[in-house]
Amino acid sequence: MKLITKVTDEDIGEEIVEMKEPIYRKAARGIVLDEQGNMAVFYKENKNMYKLPGGGLEENESFEEAFIREIKEEVGCEVKIIECLGYTEEYKTKSNYMQTSCVFIGKVIKKLDSLSLTDMEKAEGGKRLWMKPEEALEKMKQNYDKLLASEYTSLYSTKIVAKRDIKILEEHIKSSLK
């Protein structure tokens, strides 16, 4: 499987510190496309953040199962996985935290009536938007210097997630041009 990107504190202008027995998390996320070629973007209004849908694996859950569940919750769609784009690694050394995310491309097979957001996602103003991949990438880049922290997530962590998602979307756009 291809490494799409490795994001560290250095990528957001912070110094890398040594980690000791870091917290490790596995996650699944990716690109969800509808019939018109629009992609789902999860917008956190109170953080001014456009991000890719996805999240952590639950106990005994595969990457594929987590992706399908997360898309149902955050995008309100049933999705079919088309391909695995690769994986990402995040090293938040100041938080002593590492995450590996498997990144999928999925096609919407059914739009559902509602989202199932966590309290944190609701508090951060989470909503699903549909836009062309190039437009989503532009919004992510434009908003990077305008990102905000929330009561749940620091600006430091938010910037690492934003850098990761920008790199994923750049890889998707580049690979779709081939």
PDB file of C-alpha atoms in Angstrom:
ATOM      1  CA  MET A   1       0.000   0.000   0.000  1.00  0.00           C
ATOM      2  CA  LYS A   2       1.263   3.476  -0.916  1.00  0.00           C
ATOM      3  CA  LEU A   3       2.178   6.105   1.687  1.00  0.00           C
ATOM      4  CA  ILE A   4       0.292   9.253   0.625  1.00  0.00           C
ATOM      5  CA  THR A   5       1.808  11.533   3.245  1.00  0.00           C
ATOM      6  CA  LYS A   6       3.472  11.650   6.612  1.00  0.00           C
ATOM      7  CA  VAL A   7       2.502  14.750   8.615  1.00  0.00           C
ATOM      8  CA  THR A   8       4.530  15.881  11.612  1.00  0.00           C
ATOM      9  CA  ASP A   9       4.782  18.914  13.867  1.00  0.00           C
ATOM     10  CA  GLU A  10       7.417  20.305  11.473  1.00  0.00           C
ATOM     11  CA  ASP A  11       4.803  20.508   8.697  1.00  0.00           C
ATOM     12  CA  ILE A  12       2.867  23.090  10.701  1.00  0.00           C
ATOM     13  CA  GLY A  13       5.915  25.064  11.853  1.00  0.00           C
ATOM     14  CA  GLU A  14       6.346  23.349  15.219  1.00  0.00           C
ATOM     15  CA  GLU A  15       9.386  21.634  16.674  1.00  0.00           C
ATOM     16  CA  ILE A  16       9.336  17.837  16.850  1.00  0.00           C
ATOM     17  CA  VAL A  17       9.734  16.475  20.371  1.00  0.00           C
ATOM     18  CA  GLU A  18      10.615  12.927  21.376  1.00  0.00           C
ATOM     19  CA  MET A  19       7.621  10.682  21.983  1.00  0.00           C
ATOM     20  CA  LYS A  20       7.565   8.083  24.755  1.00  0.00           C
ATOM     21  CA  GLU A  21       5.095   5.213  24.390  1.00  0.00           C
ATOM     22  CA  PRO A  22       2.777   7.270  22.171  1.00  0.00           C
ATOM     23  CA  ILE A  23      -0.954   6.760  21.960  1.00  0.00           C
ATOM     24  CA  TYR A  24      -1.600   4.941  18.676  1.00  0.00           C
ATOM     25  CA  ARG A  25      -4.842   5.055  16.707  1.00  0.00           C
ATOM     26  CA  LYS A  26      -5.968   3.473  13.448  1.00  0.00           C
ATOM     27  CA  ALA A  27      -8.479   5.330  11.287  1.00  0.00           C
ATOM     28  CA  ALA A  28     -10.227   5.254   7.920  1.00  0.00           C
ATOM     29  CA  ARG A  29     -11.161   8.226   5.765  1.00  0.00           C
ATOM     30  CA  GLY A  30     -11.383   9.301   2.211  1.00  0.00           C
ATOM     31  CA  ILE A  31     -13.056  10.645  -0.854  1.00  0.00           C
ATOM     32  CA  VAL A  32     -16.783  10.022  -1.360  1.00  0.00           C
ATOM     33  CA  LEU A  33     -18.090  10.802  -4.849  1.00  0.00           C
ATOM     34  CA  ASP A  34     -21.676  11.120  -6.040  1.00  0.00           C
ATOM     35  CA  GLU A  35     -23.002  10.472  -9.556  1.00  0.00           C
ATOM     36  CA  GLN A  36     -22.191  14.053 -10.648  1.00  0.00           C
ATOM     37  CA  GLY A  37     -18.537  13.790  -9.587  1.00  0.00           C
ATOM     38  CA  ASN A  38     -19.044  15.953  -6.505  1.00  0.00           C
ATOM     39  CA  MET A  39     -17.309  14.892  -3.329  1.00  0.00           C
ATOM     40  CA  ALA A  40     -18.534  14.974   0.238  1.00  0.00           C
ATOM     41  CA  VAL A  41     -16.727  17.421   2.496  1.00  0.00           C
ATOM     42  CA  PHE A  42     -17.301  17.582   6.227  1.00  0.00           C
ATOM     43  CA  TYR A  43     -17.342  21.272   7.168  1.00  0.00           C
ATOM     44  CA  LYS A  44     -16.791  22.234  10.807  1.00  0.00           C
ATOM     45  CA  GLU A  45     -18.220  25.738  10.746  1.00  0.00           C
ATOM     46  CA  ASN A  46     -17.080  26.758  14.237  1.00  0.00           C
ATOM     47  CA  LYS A  47     -13.497  25.780  13.370  1.00  0.00           C
ATOM     48  CA  ASN A  48     -13.629  27.189   9.818  1.00  0.00           C
ATOM     49  CA  MET A  49     -12.419  23.781   8.657  1.00  0.00           C
ATOM     50  CA  TYR A  50     -13.152  21.750   5.544  1.00  0.00           C
ATOM     51  CA  LYS A  51     -12.091  18.128   6.021  1.00  0.00           C
ATOM     52  CA  LEU A  52     -12.468  14.669   4.582  1.00  0.00           C
ATOM     53  CA  PRO A  53     -14.970  12.405   6.311  1.00  0.00           C
ATOM     54  CA  GLY A  54     -13.630   9.583   8.426  1.00  0.00           C
ATOM     55  CA  GLY A  55     -12.561   8.552  11.874  1.00  0.00           C
ATOM     56  CA  GLY A  56     -11.113   5.949  14.165  1.00  0.00           C
ATOM     57  CA  LEU A  57     -11.653   2.210  14.049  1.00  0.00           C
ATOM     58  CA  GLU A  58     -13.916   0.743  16.689  1.00  0.00           C
ATOM     59  CA  GLU A  59     -13.050  -2.530  18.424  1.00  0.00           C
ATOM     60  CA  ASN A  60     -12.739  -5.491  16.004  1.00  0.00           C
ATOM     61  CA  GLU A  61     -13.548  -3.253  13.017  1.00  0.00           C
ATOM     62  CA  SER A  62     -11.606  -3.392   9.747  1.00  0.00           C
ATOM     63  CA  PHE A  63     -10.466  -0.267   7.905  1.00  0.00           C
ATOM     64  CA  GLU A  64     -13.158  -0.918   5.277  1.00  0.00           C
ATOM     65  CA  GLU A  65     -15.925  -1.336   7.873  1.00  0.00           C
ATOM     66  CA  ALA A  66     -14.832   1.849   9.652  1.00  0.00           C
ATOM     67  CA  PHE A  67     -14.858   3.830   6.397  1.00  0.00           C
ATOM     68  CA  ILE A  68     -18.366   2.631   5.504  1.00  0.00           C
ATOM     69  CA  ARG A  69     -19.633   3.412   9.049  1.00  0.00           C
ATOM     70  CA  GLU A  70     -17.991   6.838   9.212  1.00  0.00           C
ATOM     71  CA  ILE A  71     -19.424   7.825   5.818  1.00  0.00           C
ATOM     72  CA  LYS A  72     -22.886   6.786   6.938  1.00  0.00           C
ATOM     73  CA  GLU A  73     -22.501   8.900  10.115  1.00  0.00           C
ATOM     74  CA  GLU A  74     -20.774  12.019   8.745  1.00  0.00           C
ATOM     75  CA  VAL A  75     -22.046  12.089   5.157  1.00  0.00           C
ATOM     76  CA  GLY A  76     -25.417  10.376   5.493  1.00  0.00           C
ATOM     77  CA  CYS A  77     -24.733   7.965   2.639  1.00  0.00           C
ATOM     78  CA  GLU A  78     -24.252   4.316   1.986  1.00  0.00           C
ATOM     79  CA  VAL A  79     -21.067   3.928   0.000  1.00  0.00           C
ATOM     80  CA  LYS A  80     -19.286   1.296  -2.060  1.00  0.00           C
ATOM     81  CA  ILE A  81     -15.501   1.269  -1.821  1.00  0.00           C
ATOM     82  CA  ILE A  82     -13.987   1.686  -5.300  1.00  0.00           C
ATOM     83  CA  GLU A  83     -10.322   1.592  -4.338  1.00  0.00           C
ATOM     84  CA  CYS A  84      -7.779   2.150  -1.608  1.00  0.00           C
ATOM     85  CA  LEU A  85      -5.785   5.296  -2.418  1.00  0.00           C
ATOM     86  CA  GLY A  86      -3.110   4.482   0.194  1.00  0.00           C
ATOM     87  CA  TYR A  87      -2.444   5.458   3.789  1.00  0.00           C
ATOM     88  CA  THR A  88      -1.297   8.427   5.838  1.00  0.00           C
ATOM     89  CA  GLU A  89       0.733   8.744   9.011  1.00  0.00           C
ATOM     90  CA  GLU A  90       0.333  11.537  11.556  1.00  0.00           C
ATOM     91  CA  TYR A  91       2.852  12.245  14.276  1.00  0.00           C
ATOM     92  CA  LYS A  92       1.588  14.784  16.809  1.00  0.00           C
ATOM     93  CA  THR A  93       4.715  14.663  18.945  1.00  0.00           C
ATOM     94  CA  LYS A  94       3.590  17.418  21.354  1.00  0.00           C
ATOM     95  CA  SER A  95       0.521  15.269  22.108  1.00  0.00           C
ATOM     96  CA  ASN A  96       2.510  11.991  22.152  1.00  0.00           C
ATOM     97  CA  TYR A  97       0.083  10.685  19.522  1.00  0.00           C
ATOM     98  CA  MET A  98       0.414   8.710  16.285  1.00  0.00           C
ATOM     99  CA  GLN A  99      -2.289   7.808  13.791  1.00  0.00           C
ATOM    100  CA  THR A 100      -2.342   5.691  10.656  1.00  0.00           C
ATOM    101  CA  SER A 101      -5.290   6.238   8.319  1.00  0.00           C
ATOM    102  CA  CYS A 102      -6.269   4.002   5.434  1.00  0.00           C
ATOM    103  CA  VAL A 103      -7.642   6.213   2.670  1.00  0.00           C
ATOM    104  CA  PHE A 104     -10.417   4.990   0.396  1.00  0.00           C
ATOM    105  CA  ILE A 105     -12.317   6.290  -2.586  1.00  0.00           C
ATOM    106  CA  GLY A 106     -15.997   5.464  -2.371  1.00  0.00           C
ATOM    107  CA  LYS A 107     -19.013   5.878  -4.625  1.00  0.00           C
ATOM    108  CA  VAL A 108     -22.399   6.850  -3.155  1.00  0.00           C
ATOM    109  CA  ILE A 109     -24.935   4.059  -3.611  1.00  0.00           C
ATOM    110  CA  LYS A 110     -27.693   5.615  -1.500  1.00  0.00           C
ATOM    111  CA  LYS A 111     -28.233   8.996   0.132  1.00  0.00           C
ATOM    112  CA  LEU A 112     -29.878   8.764   3.551  1.00  0.00           C
ATOM    113  CA  ASP A 113     -32.124  11.297   5.257  1.00  0.00           C
ATOM    114  CA  SER A 114     -29.826  12.363   8.087  1.00  0.00           C
ATOM    115  CA  LEU A 115     -26.370  12.400   9.624  1.00  0.00           C
ATOM    116  CA  SER A 116     -25.390  10.742  12.937  1.00  0.00           C
ATOM    117  CA  LEU A 117     -22.975  13.240  14.425  1.00  0.00           C
ATOM    118  CA  THR A 118     -21.188  13.016  17.758  1.00  0.00           C
ATOM    119  CA  ASP A 119     -21.687  15.753  20.347  1.00  0.00           C
ATOM    120  CA  MET A 120     -18.243  17.108  19.424  1.00  0.00           C
ATOM    121  CA  GLU A 121     -19.113  17.223  15.704  1.00  0.00           C
ATOM    122  CA  LYS A 122     -22.378  19.020  16.509  1.00  0.00           C
ATOM    123  CA  ALA A 123     -20.637  21.510  18.829  1.00  0.00           C
ATOM    124  CA  GLU A 124     -18.075  22.260  16.118  1.00  0.00           C
ATOM    125  CA  GLY A 125     -20.891  23.018  13.643  1.00  0.00           C
ATOM    126  CA  GLY A 126     -20.388  19.879  11.543  1.00  0.00           C
ATOM    127  CA  LYS A 127     -22.261  19.623   8.277  1.00  0.00           C
ATOM    128  CA  ARG A 128     -21.915  17.794   4.983  1.00  0.00           C
ATOM    129  CA  LEU A 129     -21.263  19.756   1.812  1.00  0.00           C
ATOM    130  CA  TRP A 130     -20.948  18.562  -1.793  1.00  0.00           C
ATOM    131  CA  MET A 131     -18.439  20.173  -4.148  1.00  0.00           C
ATOM    132  CA  LYS A 132     -16.010  19.376  -6.930  1.00  0.00           C
ATOM    133  CA  PRO A 133     -12.678  18.004  -5.645  1.00  0.00           C
ATOM    134  CA  GLU A 134     -10.753  21.011  -6.996  1.00  0.00           C
ATOM    135  CA  GLU A 135     -13.123  23.403  -5.197  1.00  0.00           C
ATOM    136  CA  ALA A 136     -12.762  21.428  -1.950  1.00  0.00           C
ATOM    137  CA  LEU A 137      -8.966  21.562  -2.211  1.00  0.00           C
ATOM    138  CA  GLU A 138      -9.065  25.308  -2.819  1.00  0.00           C
ATOM    139  CA  LYS A 139     -11.317  25.847   0.253  1.00  0.00           C
ATOM    140  CA  MET A 140      -9.023  23.689   2.420  1.00  0.00           C
ATOM    141  CA  LYS A 141      -5.978  25.692   1.332  1.00  0.00           C
ATOM    142  CA  GLN A 142      -7.704  29.104   1.632  1.00  0.00           C
ATOM    143  CA  ASN A 143      -8.923  28.339   5.140  1.00  0.00           C
ATOM    144  CA  TYR A 144      -5.686  26.854   6.494  1.00  0.00           C
ATOM    145  CA  ASP A 145      -4.486  30.165   7.984  1.00  0.00           C
ATOM    146  CA  LYS A 146      -7.996  30.894   9.301  1.00  0.00           C
ATOM    147  CA  LEU A 147      -8.489  27.632  11.225  1.00  0.00           C
ATOM    148  CA  LEU A 148      -9.786  27.890  14.785  1.00  0.00           C
ATOM    149  CA  ALA A 149      -9.469  25.702  17.869  1.00  0.00           C
ATOM    150  CA  SER A 150     -12.553  24.354  19.628  1.00  0.00           C
ATOM    151  CA  GLU A 151     -13.286  23.273  23.166  1.00  0.00           C
ATOM    152  CA  TYR A 152     -12.502  19.738  21.934  1.00  0.00           C
ATOM    153  CA  THR A 153      -9.537  20.201  19.607  1.00  0.00           C
ATOM    154  CA  SER A 154      -6.472  22.465  19.734  1.00  0.00           C
ATOM    155  CA  LEU A 155      -5.370  24.573  16.782  1.00  0.00           C
ATOM    156  CA  TYR A 156      -2.186  22.465  16.728  1.00  0.00           C
ATOM    157  CA  SER A 157      -4.132  19.240  16.133  1.00  0.00           C
ATOM    158  CA  THR A 158      -6.532  20.921  13.697  1.00  0.00           C
ATOM    159  CA  LYS A 159      -3.633  22.128  11.532  1.00  0.00           C
ATOM    160  CA  ILE A 160      -2.126  18.632  11.321  1.00  0.00           C
ATOM    161  CA  VAL A 161      -5.492  17.200  10.222  1.00  0.00           C
ATOM    162  CA  ALA A 162      -5.894  19.988   7.653  1.00  0.00           C
ATOM    163  CA  LYS A 163      -2.400  19.350   6.210  1.00  0.00           C
ATOM    164  CA  ARG A 164      -3.154  15.613   6.006  1.00  0.00           C
ATOM    165  CA  ASP A 165      -6.440  16.141   4.165  1.00  0.00           C
ATOM    166  CA  ILE A 166      -4.911  18.632   1.729  1.00  0.00           C
ATOM    167  CA  LYS A 167      -2.234  16.055   0.823  1.00  0.00           C
ATOM    168  CA  ILE A 168      -4.850  13.294   0.422  1.00  0.00           C
ATOM    169  CA  LEU A 169      -6.988  15.432  -1.865  1.00  0.00           C
ATOM    170  CA  GLU A 170      -3.964  16.520  -3.923  1.00  0.00           C
ATOM    171  CA  GLU A 171      -3.066  12.824  -4.377  1.00  0.00           C
ATOM    172  CA  HIS A 172      -6.642  11.971  -5.414  1.00  0.00           C
ATOM    173  CA  ILE A 173      -6.793  14.792  -7.975  1.00  0.00           C
ATOM    174  CA  LYS A 174      -3.353  13.875  -9.354  1.00  0.00           C
ATOM    175  CA  SER A 175      -4.243  10.159  -9.638  1.00  0.00           C
ATOM    176  CA  SER A 176      -7.622  10.892 -11.253  1.00  0.00           C
ATOM    177  CA  LEU A 177      -5.854  12.804 -14.064  1.00  0.00           C
ATOM    178  CA  LYS A 178      -3.878   9.718 -15.117  1.00  0.00           C
TER     179      LYS A 178
END
